[in-house]
Short mmCIF file of C-alpha atoms and ligand atoms in Angstrom, two decimals:
data_model
loop_
_atom_site.label_atom_id
_atom_site.label_comp_id
_atom_site.label_asym_id
_atom_site.label_seq_id
_atom_site.Cartn_x
_atom_site.Cartn_y
_atom_site.Cartn_z
CA UNK G 1 34.33 -60.79 -64.48
CA UNK G 2 33.87 -62.33 -67.91
CA UNK G 3 30.27 -63.07 -68.82
CA UNK G 4 30.57 -65.54 -71.67
CA UNK G 5 27.63 -67.25 -73.38
CA UNK G 6 27.45 -69.48 -76.42
CA UNK G 7 24.42 -69.67 -78.72
CA UNK G 8 24.10 -72.41 -81.33
CA UNK G 9 22.08 -72.72 -84.55
CA UNK G 10 22.30 -68.99 -85.15
CA UNK G 11 21.08 -67.75 -88.54
CA UNK G 12 23.09 -65.23 -90.56
CA UNK G 13 21.26 -62.68 -92.70
CA UNK G 14 24.25 -61.15 -94.46
CA UNK G 15 23.42 -62.86 -97.75
CA UNK G 16 20.52 -64.84 -99.18
CA UNK G 17 21.96 -68.18 -98.03
CA UNK G 18 20.74 -67.42 -94.47
CA UNK G 19 23.00 -70.15 -93.05
CA UNK G 20 21.45 -71.21 -89.74
CA UNK G 21 24.18 -73.38 -88.25
CA UNK G 22 26.47 -70.76 -86.73
CA UNK G 23 27.79 -70.94 -83.17
CA UNK G 24 28.19 -67.51 -81.66
CA UNK G 25 30.09 -66.70 -78.48
CA UNK G 26 29.24 -63.54 -76.58
CA UNK G 27 31.31 -61.81 -73.94
CA UNK G 28 30.05 -58.77 -72.06
CA UNK G 29 27.56 -57.62 -74.69
CA UNK G 30 29.82 -58.17 -77.73
CA UNK G 31 30.17 -61.13 -80.10
CA UNK G 32 33.71 -62.43 -79.81
CA UNK G 33 33.49 -65.37 -82.21
CA UNK G 34 31.14 -66.76 -84.85
CA UNK G 35 32.04 -70.35 -85.74
CA UNK G 36 31.13 -71.51 -89.26
CA UNK G 37 30.64 -67.91 -90.35
CA UNK G 38 32.22 -67.08 -93.71
CA UNK G 39 34.54 -64.09 -93.96
CA UNK G 40 31.62 -61.78 -94.86
CA UNK G 41 29.56 -62.93 -91.91
CA UNK G 42 32.33 -63.04 -89.33
CA UNK G 43 33.24 -59.39 -89.81
CA UNK G 44 29.54 -58.48 -89.66
CA UNK G 45 28.87 -60.37 -86.42
CA UNK G 46 32.00 -59.04 -84.71
CA UNK G 47 30.99 -55.48 -85.65
CA UNK G 48 27.62 -55.65 -83.90
CA UNK G 49 27.24 -53.31 -80.89
CA UNK G 50 30.54 -51.59 -81.77
CA UNK G 51 28.82 -48.38 -82.96
CA UNK G 52 26.86 -46.22 -80.58
CA UNK G 53 24.62 -43.87 -82.55
CA UNK G 54 21.77 -41.81 -81.16
CA UNK G 55 18.42 -43.56 -81.53
CA UNK G 56 16.96 -40.59 -83.36
CA UNK G 57 18.41 -37.66 -85.31
CA UNK G 58 16.76 -34.79 -87.16
CA UNK G 59 18.97 -32.87 -89.60
CA UNK G 60 21.93 -34.77 -88.13
CA UNK G 61 21.25 -33.61 -84.55
CA UNK G 62 20.36 -36.12 -81.88
CA UNK G 63 16.84 -35.79 -80.56
CA UNK G 64 14.33 -37.91 -78.69
CA UNK G 65 12.47 -40.59 -80.57
CA UNK G 66 9.07 -39.03 -80.08
CA UNK G 67 10.18 -35.73 -81.68
CA UNK G 68 11.78 -37.60 -84.59
CA UNK G 69 8.59 -39.58 -85.15
CA UNK G 70 6.53 -36.37 -85.06
CA UNK G 71 8.88 -34.82 -87.64
CA UNK G 72 8.68 -37.92 -89.84
CA UNK G 73 4.89 -37.83 -89.59
CA UNK G 74 4.78 -34.20 -90.71
CA UNK G 75 6.96 -35.05 -93.75
CA UNK G 76 4.70 -37.91 -94.74
CA UNK G 77 1.53 -35.87 -94.11
CA UNK G 78 2.66 -33.12 -96.48
CA UNK G 79 3.78 -35.57 -99.15
CA UNK G 80 1.56 -36.16 -102.17
CA UNK G 81 3.66 -39.00 -103.52
CA UNK G 82 5.66 -40.79 -100.80
CA UNK G 83 7.86 -43.77 -101.54
CA UNK G 84 8.77 -46.56 -99.12
CA UNK G 85 11.84 -48.46 -100.28
CA UNK G 86 14.22 -51.18 -99.06
CA UNK G 87 12.90 -53.97 -96.82
CA UNK G 88 15.51 -56.65 -97.46
CA UNK G 89 17.26 -56.15 -94.10
CA UNK G 90 13.89 -56.30 -92.38
CA UNK G 91 11.78 -59.35 -91.54
CA UNK G 92 8.17 -60.37 -92.04
CA UNK G 93 6.77 -58.08 -89.31
CA UNK G 94 8.61 -54.99 -90.56
CA UNK G 95 7.73 -55.70 -94.19
CA UNK G 96 4.06 -56.18 -93.33
CA UNK G 97 4.02 -52.89 -91.38
CA UNK G 98 5.71 -51.11 -94.31
CA UNK G 99 3.03 -52.34 -96.72
CA UNK G 100 0.27 -51.22 -94.34
CA UNK G 101 1.85 -47.75 -94.08
CA UNK G 102 2.26 -47.44 -97.86
CA UNK G 103 -1.41 -48.32 -98.27
CA UNK G 104 -2.46 -45.84 -95.58
CA UNK G 105 -0.38 -43.07 -97.20
CA UNK G 106 -1.58 -43.87 -100.72
CA UNK G 107 2.08 -44.09 -101.70
CA UNK G 108 4.40 -46.46 -103.53
CA UNK G 109 6.36 -49.34 -102.05
CA UNK G 110 9.31 -51.01 -103.71
CA UNK G 111 12.04 -53.37 -102.59
CA UNK G 112 15.74 -53.87 -103.25
CA UNK G 113 14.73 -56.29 -106.00
CA UNK G 114 14.57 -53.04 -108.01
CA UNK G 115 18.38 -53.14 -108.18
CA UNK G 116 18.56 -56.91 -108.56
CA UNK G 117 16.14 -59.61 -109.61
CA UNK G 118 13.09 -57.51 -110.52
CA UNK G 119 13.36 -58.61 -114.20
CA UNK G 120 13.56 -62.23 -113.00
CA UNK G 121 10.33 -61.78 -111.07
CA UNK G 122 8.70 -60.40 -114.21
CA UNK G 123 9.95 -63.40 -116.19
CA UNK G 124 8.63 -65.95 -113.74
CA UNK G 125 5.28 -64.18 -113.74
CA UNK G 126 5.22 -64.70 -117.53
CA UNK G 127 6.33 -68.33 -117.77
CA UNK G 128 6.43 -69.75 -114.23
CA UNK G 129 9.46 -71.40 -112.70
CA UNK G 130 10.55 -74.94 -111.89
CA UNK G 131 11.61 -74.62 -108.28
CA UNK G 132 13.08 -76.73 -105.54
CA UNK G 133 14.58 -76.08 -102.13
CA UNK G 134 18.26 -75.95 -101.33
CA UNK G 135 17.67 -79.12 -99.30
CA UNK G 136 16.63 -80.93 -102.50
CA UNK G 137 19.74 -79.58 -104.22
CA UNK G 138 21.90 -80.88 -101.40
CA UNK G 139 20.35 -84.34 -101.51
CA UNK G 140 19.81 -84.81 -105.24
CA UNK G 141 21.60 -82.41 -107.59
CA UNK G 142 24.29 -84.17 -109.63
CA UNK G 143 24.64 -81.23 -112.07
CA UNK G 144 25.02 -77.75 -110.57
CA UNK G 145 25.33 -74.76 -112.89
CA UNK G 146 26.11 -71.20 -111.80
CA UNK G 147 25.17 -68.77 -114.55
CA UNK G 148 26.41 -65.18 -114.20
CA UNK G 149 27.08 -65.86 -110.57
CA UNK G 150 30.28 -66.13 -108.55
CA UNK G 151 29.09 -67.48 -105.20
CA UNK G 152 32.57 -67.95 -103.75
CA UNK G 153 32.71 -64.15 -103.71
CA UNK G 154 29.09 -63.24 -103.04
CA UNK G 155 27.63 -66.23 -101.15
CA UNK G 156 30.75 -67.88 -99.72
CA UNK G 157 29.09 -70.94 -98.13
CA UNK G 158 26.66 -71.74 -100.92
CA UNK G 159 28.83 -74.49 -102.41
CA UNK G 160 29.93 -75.88 -99.07
CA UNK G 161 26.52 -75.98 -97.46
CA UNK G 162 23.98 -76.54 -100.23
CA UNK G 163 25.19 -77.31 -103.71
CA UNK G 164 28.59 -78.97 -104.19
CA UNK G 165 30.37 -80.16 -101.06
CA UNK G 166 27.70 -81.78 -98.89
CA UNK G 167 27.05 -85.49 -98.91
CA UNK G 168 23.43 -85.90 -99.96
CA UNK G 169 20.87 -88.65 -99.54
CA UNK G 170 21.41 -89.74 -103.16
CA UNK G 171 24.95 -88.36 -103.48
CA UNK G 172 26.88 -90.10 -100.69
CA UNK G 173 30.28 -89.02 -102.04
CA UNK G 174 29.49 -85.30 -102.03
CA UNK G 175 31.70 -83.37 -104.45
CA UNK G 176 32.79 -86.53 -106.29
CA UNK G 177 29.17 -87.29 -107.22
CA UNK G 178 28.50 -83.85 -108.68
CA UNK G 179 29.44 -81.93 -111.78
CA UNK G 180 30.00 -78.19 -111.33
CA UNK G 181 29.57 -75.93 -114.35
CA UNK G 182 30.07 -72.17 -114.47
CA UNK G 183 28.77 -70.05 -117.34
CA UNK G 184 30.05 -66.50 -117.15
CA UNK G 185 31.64 -63.73 -119.17
CA UNK G 186 34.99 -64.12 -117.42
CA UNK G 187 37.01 -66.45 -115.23
CA UNK G 188 35.81 -66.13 -111.65
CA UNK G 189 36.82 -67.75 -108.38
CA UNK G 190 33.95 -70.20 -108.73
CA UNK G 191 34.89 -70.90 -112.35
CA UNK G 192 38.36 -71.89 -111.16
CA UNK G 193 36.75 -74.63 -109.05
CA UNK G 194 34.40 -75.85 -111.79
CA UNK G 195 34.61 -79.05 -113.81
CA UNK G 196 33.58 -77.02 -116.84
CA UNK G 197 33.77 -73.28 -117.44
CA UNK G 198 31.87 -72.02 -120.48
CA UNK G 199 32.54 -68.43 -121.44
CA UNK G 200 29.59 -66.47 -122.81
CA UNK G 201 29.75 -62.75 -123.46
CA UNK G 202 27.54 -60.82 -121.06
CA UNK G 203 25.58 -59.37 -124.00
CA UNK G 204 24.85 -62.82 -125.49
CA UNK G 205 23.17 -64.70 -122.67
CA UNK G 206 19.78 -64.57 -124.37
CA UNK G 207 21.25 -66.00 -127.58
CA UNK G 208 23.07 -68.71 -125.62
CA UNK G 209 19.98 -69.73 -123.66
CA UNK G 210 17.78 -69.70 -126.75
CA UNK G 211 20.35 -71.83 -128.58
CA UNK G 212 20.42 -74.28 -125.69
CA UNK G 213 16.65 -74.61 -125.96
CA UNK G 214 17.16 -75.95 -129.48
CA UNK G 215 20.18 -78.10 -128.70
CA UNK G 216 18.54 -79.98 -125.83
CA UNK G 217 15.89 -81.14 -128.31
CA UNK G 218 18.62 -82.22 -130.78
CA UNK G 219 17.76 -79.37 -133.12
CA UNK G 220 20.32 -77.08 -134.71
CA UNK G 221 19.48 -73.38 -134.30
CA UNK G 222 18.57 -71.86 -137.67
CA UNK G 223 19.75 -68.32 -136.98
CA UNK G 224 23.26 -68.57 -135.57
CA UNK G 225 24.93 -65.47 -134.16
CA UNK G 226 27.27 -67.08 -131.63
CA UNK G 227 30.97 -67.79 -132.27
CA UNK G 228 31.94 -71.40 -133.02
CA UNK G 229 33.75 -71.78 -129.69
CA UNK G 230 30.61 -70.79 -127.81
CA UNK G 231 28.50 -73.16 -129.95
CA UNK G 232 30.86 -76.02 -129.04
CA UNK G 233 30.53 -75.14 -125.34
CA UNK G 234 26.75 -75.03 -125.59
CA UNK G 235 26.64 -78.45 -127.30
CA UNK G 236 28.66 -79.88 -124.43
CA UNK G 237 26.43 -78.13 -121.87
CA UNK G 238 23.26 -79.40 -123.58
CA UNK G 239 24.51 -82.98 -123.38
CA UNK G 240 25.41 -82.56 -119.67
CA UNK G 241 21.95 -81.16 -119.04
CA UNK G 242 20.20 -84.04 -120.78
CA UNK G 243 22.37 -86.68 -119.09
CA UNK G 244 22.00 -85.60 -115.45
CA UNK G 245 19.48 -87.02 -113.00
CA UNK G 246 18.78 -83.74 -111.22
CA UNK G 247 20.06 -80.43 -112.59
CA UNK G 248 19.91 -76.96 -111.13
CA UNK G 249 20.84 -73.57 -112.55
CA UNK G 250 21.59 -70.88 -109.99
CA UNK G 251 21.54 -67.56 -111.74
CA UNK G 252 22.80 -64.24 -110.43
CA UNK G 253 21.35 -60.79 -110.84
CA UNK G 254 24.13 -60.02 -113.36
CA UNK G 255 22.01 -62.01 -115.82
CA UNK G 256 19.52 -59.15 -115.59
CA UNK G 257 21.96 -56.47 -116.73
CA UNK G 258 21.35 -56.97 -120.48
CA UNK G 259 18.85 -55.13 -122.63
CA UNK G 260 15.40 -56.69 -122.17
CA UNK G 261 16.64 -58.62 -119.11
CA UNK G 262 13.28 -60.25 -118.36
CA UNK G 263 13.49 -61.89 -121.79
CA UNK G 264 16.88 -63.38 -120.90
CA UNK G 265 15.55 -64.85 -117.67
CA UNK G 266 12.40 -65.98 -119.49
CA UNK G 267 14.64 -67.96 -121.88
CA UNK G 268 16.39 -69.57 -118.90
CA UNK G 269 13.12 -70.47 -117.19
CA UNK G 270 11.71 -71.93 -120.42
CA UNK G 271 14.91 -73.93 -120.89
CA UNK G 272 14.67 -75.49 -117.43
CA UNK G 273 10.97 -76.24 -117.86
CA UNK G 274 11.66 -77.96 -121.22
CA UNK G 275 14.50 -79.99 -119.72
CA UNK G 276 11.90 -81.66 -117.53
CA UNK G 277 10.83 -83.60 -120.64
CA UNK G 278 14.09 -85.53 -120.22
CA UNK G 279 15.16 -85.24 -116.59
CA UNK G 280 14.53 -83.21 -113.44
CA UNK G 281 15.75 -79.65 -113.81
CA UNK G 282 15.27 -76.46 -111.82
CA UNK G 283 16.31 -72.81 -111.75
CA UNK G 284 16.79 -70.64 -108.70
CA UNK G 285 17.81 -67.05 -108.24
CA UNK G 286 20.91 -66.22 -106.20
CA UNK G 287 19.45 -63.59 -103.88
CA UNK G 288 21.94 -61.09 -102.52
CA UNK G 289 20.59 -59.63 -99.29
CA UNK G 290 19.40 -61.54 -96.25
CA UNK G 291 15.64 -61.16 -96.57
CA UNK G 292 14.97 -59.85 -100.06
CA UNK G 293 13.10 -63.11 -100.75
CA UNK G 294 10.94 -62.31 -97.71
CA UNK G 295 10.21 -58.84 -99.08
CA UNK G 296 8.93 -60.44 -102.32
CA UNK G 297 6.86 -62.93 -100.35
CA UNK G 298 5.32 -60.42 -97.93
CA UNK G 299 4.47 -57.91 -100.67
CA UNK G 300 2.89 -60.68 -102.73
CA UNK G 301 0.95 -61.98 -99.74
CA UNK G 302 -0.25 -58.49 -98.76
CA UNK G 303 -0.83 -56.86 -102.16
CA UNK G 304 -0.78 -59.60 -104.79
CA UNK G 305 2.46 -58.26 -106.31
CA UNK G 306 6.13 -58.73 -105.39
CA UNK G 307 7.55 -55.20 -105.87
CA UNK G 308 6.80 -51.81 -107.47
CA UNK G 309 3.32 -51.44 -105.96
CA UNK G 310 1.40 -48.17 -105.88
CA UNK G 311 -1.63 -47.36 -103.68
CA UNK G 312 -2.51 -43.89 -105.03
CA UNK G 313 -5.93 -45.07 -106.19
CA UNK G 314 -6.67 -46.83 -102.90
CA UNK G 315 -5.97 -50.34 -104.17
CA UNK G 316 -2.66 -51.96 -105.15
CA UNK G 317 -1.44 -51.37 -108.69
CA UNK G 318 1.68 -53.07 -110.02
CA UNK G 319 3.75 -51.78 -112.86
CA UNK G 320 7.53 -52.31 -112.97
CA UNK G 321 9.17 -49.22 -114.41
CA UNK G 322 6.22 -46.96 -113.68
CA UNK G 323 6.32 -47.76 -109.96
CA UNK G 324 9.96 -48.85 -109.58
CA UNK G 325 11.78 -46.70 -107.02
CA UNK G 326 14.82 -45.68 -109.13
CA UNK G 327 12.68 -44.82 -112.16
CA UNK G 328 10.15 -42.80 -110.14
CA UNK G 329 12.97 -40.84 -108.52
CA UNK G 330 14.64 -40.22 -111.89
CA UNK G 331 11.37 -38.81 -113.24
CA UNK G 332 10.87 -36.58 -110.19
CA UNK G 333 7.62 -38.31 -109.25
CA UNK G 334 8.45 -38.76 -105.56
CA UNK G 335 8.32 -35.96 -102.98
CA UNK G 336 9.34 -37.87 -99.83
CA UNK G 337 11.11 -41.17 -99.18
CA UNK G 338 11.02 -43.53 -96.25
CA UNK G 339 13.94 -45.94 -96.42
CA UNK G 340 13.67 -49.20 -94.53
CA UNK G 341 17.37 -49.89 -95.06
CA UNK G 342 18.94 -47.75 -97.79
CA UNK G 343 22.15 -49.63 -98.60
CA UNK G 344 21.29 -50.49 -102.22
CA UNK G 345 20.74 -46.83 -103.13
CA UNK G 346 24.45 -46.86 -104.11
CA UNK G 347 23.28 -48.81 -107.18
CA UNK G 348 20.66 -46.24 -108.19
CA UNK G 349 21.27 -44.25 -111.38
CA UNK G 350 22.85 -40.81 -110.89
CA UNK G 351 19.61 -38.97 -111.67
CA UNK G 352 17.79 -40.91 -108.93
CA UNK G 353 20.53 -40.08 -106.39
CA UNK G 354 20.35 -36.41 -107.40
CA UNK G 355 16.58 -36.51 -106.89
CA UNK G 356 17.12 -37.85 -103.37
CA UNK G 357 19.09 -34.70 -102.54
CA UNK G 358 16.06 -32.53 -103.33
CA UNK G 359 13.41 -34.26 -101.22
CA UNK G 360 13.02 -35.08 -97.52
CA UNK G 361 14.25 -38.52 -96.49
CA UNK G 362 13.30 -40.54 -93.44
CA UNK G 363 15.78 -43.38 -92.94
CA UNK G 364 15.40 -46.41 -90.69
CA UNK G 365 18.91 -47.83 -90.63
CA UNK G 366 20.96 -50.31 -88.67
CA UNK G 367 23.65 -48.74 -86.44
CA UNK G 368 26.48 -49.44 -88.90
CA UNK G 369 24.75 -48.24 -92.08
CA UNK G 370 25.75 -44.81 -93.37
CA UNK G 371 23.16 -43.21 -95.63
CA UNK G 372 24.29 -42.24 -99.13
CA UNK G 373 22.26 -39.03 -98.92
CA UNK G 374 21.89 -37.35 -95.51
CA UNK G 375 18.36 -38.03 -94.26
CA UNK G 376 16.21 -35.35 -92.66
CA UNK G 377 15.13 -37.89 -90.05
CA UNK G 378 17.28 -40.87 -89.14
CA UNK G 379 16.08 -43.50 -86.71
CA UNK G 380 18.60 -46.20 -85.87
CA UNK G 381 16.93 -49.57 -85.60
CA UNK G 382 17.76 -52.93 -84.09
CA UNK G 383 19.29 -55.63 -86.28
CA UNK G 384 17.09 -58.66 -86.79
CA UNK G 385 18.86 -61.88 -85.90
CA UNK G 386 21.17 -59.97 -83.55
CA UNK G 387 18.89 -57.79 -81.39
CA UNK G 388 15.45 -59.03 -82.38
CA UNK G 389 13.73 -62.26 -83.30
CA UNK G 390 11.96 -62.48 -86.63
CA UNK G 391 11.58 -64.57 -89.75
CA UNK G 392 13.85 -64.23 -92.77
CA UNK G 393 13.27 -66.06 -96.05
CA UNK G 394 16.23 -67.91 -97.50
CA UNK G 395 16.85 -67.53 -101.25
CA UNK G 396 14.69 -70.63 -101.85
CA UNK G 397 11.82 -69.03 -99.90
CA UNK G 398 12.25 -71.32 -96.90
CA UNK G 399 11.45 -69.28 -93.74
CA UNK G 400 14.24 -69.27 -91.14
CA UNK G 401 13.67 -68.11 -87.54
CA UNK G 402 16.11 -65.50 -86.20
CA UNK G 403 17.38 -65.34 -82.63
CA UNK G 404 18.30 -62.57 -80.22
CA UNK G 405 22.03 -62.52 -79.45
CA UNK G 406 22.72 -59.11 -77.94
CA UNK G 407 20.85 -56.45 -75.97
CA UNK G 408 20.15 -53.10 -77.64
CA UNK G 409 18.60 -49.74 -76.93
CA UNK G 410 17.29 -49.46 -80.49
CA UNK G 411 13.68 -50.15 -81.52
CA UNK G 412 12.93 -52.48 -84.43
CA UNK G 413 11.83 -51.08 -87.79
CA UNK G 414 8.53 -52.89 -87.24
CA UNK G 415 7.93 -50.91 -84.02
CA UNK G 416 8.74 -47.61 -85.76
CA UNK G 417 6.57 -48.36 -88.79
CA UNK G 418 3.65 -49.44 -86.60
CA UNK G 419 4.04 -46.27 -84.53
CA UNK G 420 3.93 -44.16 -87.72
CA UNK G 421 0.90 -46.12 -88.89
CA UNK G 422 -0.95 -45.33 -85.67
CA UNK G 423 -0.21 -41.63 -86.12
CA UNK G 424 -2.16 -41.80 -89.37
CA UNK G 425 -5.16 -43.38 -87.64
S1 SF4 O 501 27.22 -67.58 -96.87
FE1 SF4 O 501 25.94 -65.79 -96.49
S2 SF4 O 501 24.43 -66.45 -94.95
FE2 SF4 O 501 26.12 -67.97 -94.97
S3 SF4 O 501 27.50 -67.28 -93.36
FE3 SF4 O 501 28.25 -66.35 -95.28
S4 SF4 O 501 27.25 -64.35 -95.43
FE4 SF4 O 501 26.17 -65.55 -93.85
#
């Protein structure tokens, strides 16, 4: 007999939007529909509980959890320089346990920001950031700019739910009350929907942002390197920025792909701060994975630093580059890795991936995640927001509670990390 249940106000952790208005219908232990889910989320929800992996594997062979934990403990005990990496598919409890374990091991902990917005975090540490929530954007933003970001591909409901489509408190006509601008190196899906698309070469974002900083103050830049067409676009953009009542720039991690990327983001953050001399203006990062913002927040709360933290001396030290996971692996400075979700390792440089093939790996993965490099120990863990409650941080750092939708046999990463922690006393 069918056993159908419907759960409302479900949060989705597939991307940093963490939309929490989904309606999920469950039949006999499987999700059969997810209303309001975008195409990325719907496929993800429908896939849950479709893969039956062993809870624990050592060298690819199923074993009991206790043996796998003992094997993982022996790897970590013999390691002189362990690395804990990932955390953006976890939640606050798992992230906190991972920090505690890194401290206990005297190892290094880094997050998926290493392959994304790490340079942005460095920039905001240098110059601060003018921030607001997505709720403020929804209610107030009459100028919305996406810079090096194509949310219709990467964050499909961002425009519909937060930035462009919704009717806001001070924007009762929704889309008609807002101006959408896209600045990018090529025409994108989002650019096709924009009122204005300004093309800037991906190697010239710093120049463009620095030029805008002059133009908004009605000053001509003295050292011009940009083509005339780009200058004309920037003049138009500067006047839109000055004229709006509430402006927001959402910038993607592609903005951090240039040389000296933290300088590019620094220029953007300075620009938005200076615009507040004339109007209200803010900048926010487009975060990719569900709880990468939570990983920043928990690491900062626990160690004082948002990523790339090392405990070898017994206290937290922060140094991007020196303690960034891909760079440490490339230099051969890691002799064991504990992944708390390894999906972004596909973006590591080749030398880092080669290094992973030479050292033991312990991987805590969701049932559907295949590791890029075969781990010595794999423990399949429950999915937060599907099998476990928890707290995920939306891209604007607003905490969103996650619900349980389905039963599972898998433990949470928090339970595994706390178990490992206890084995170290
Ligand atoms: S936009 Fe992101 S958070 Fe929202 S439903 Fe789609 S994948 Fe999930």
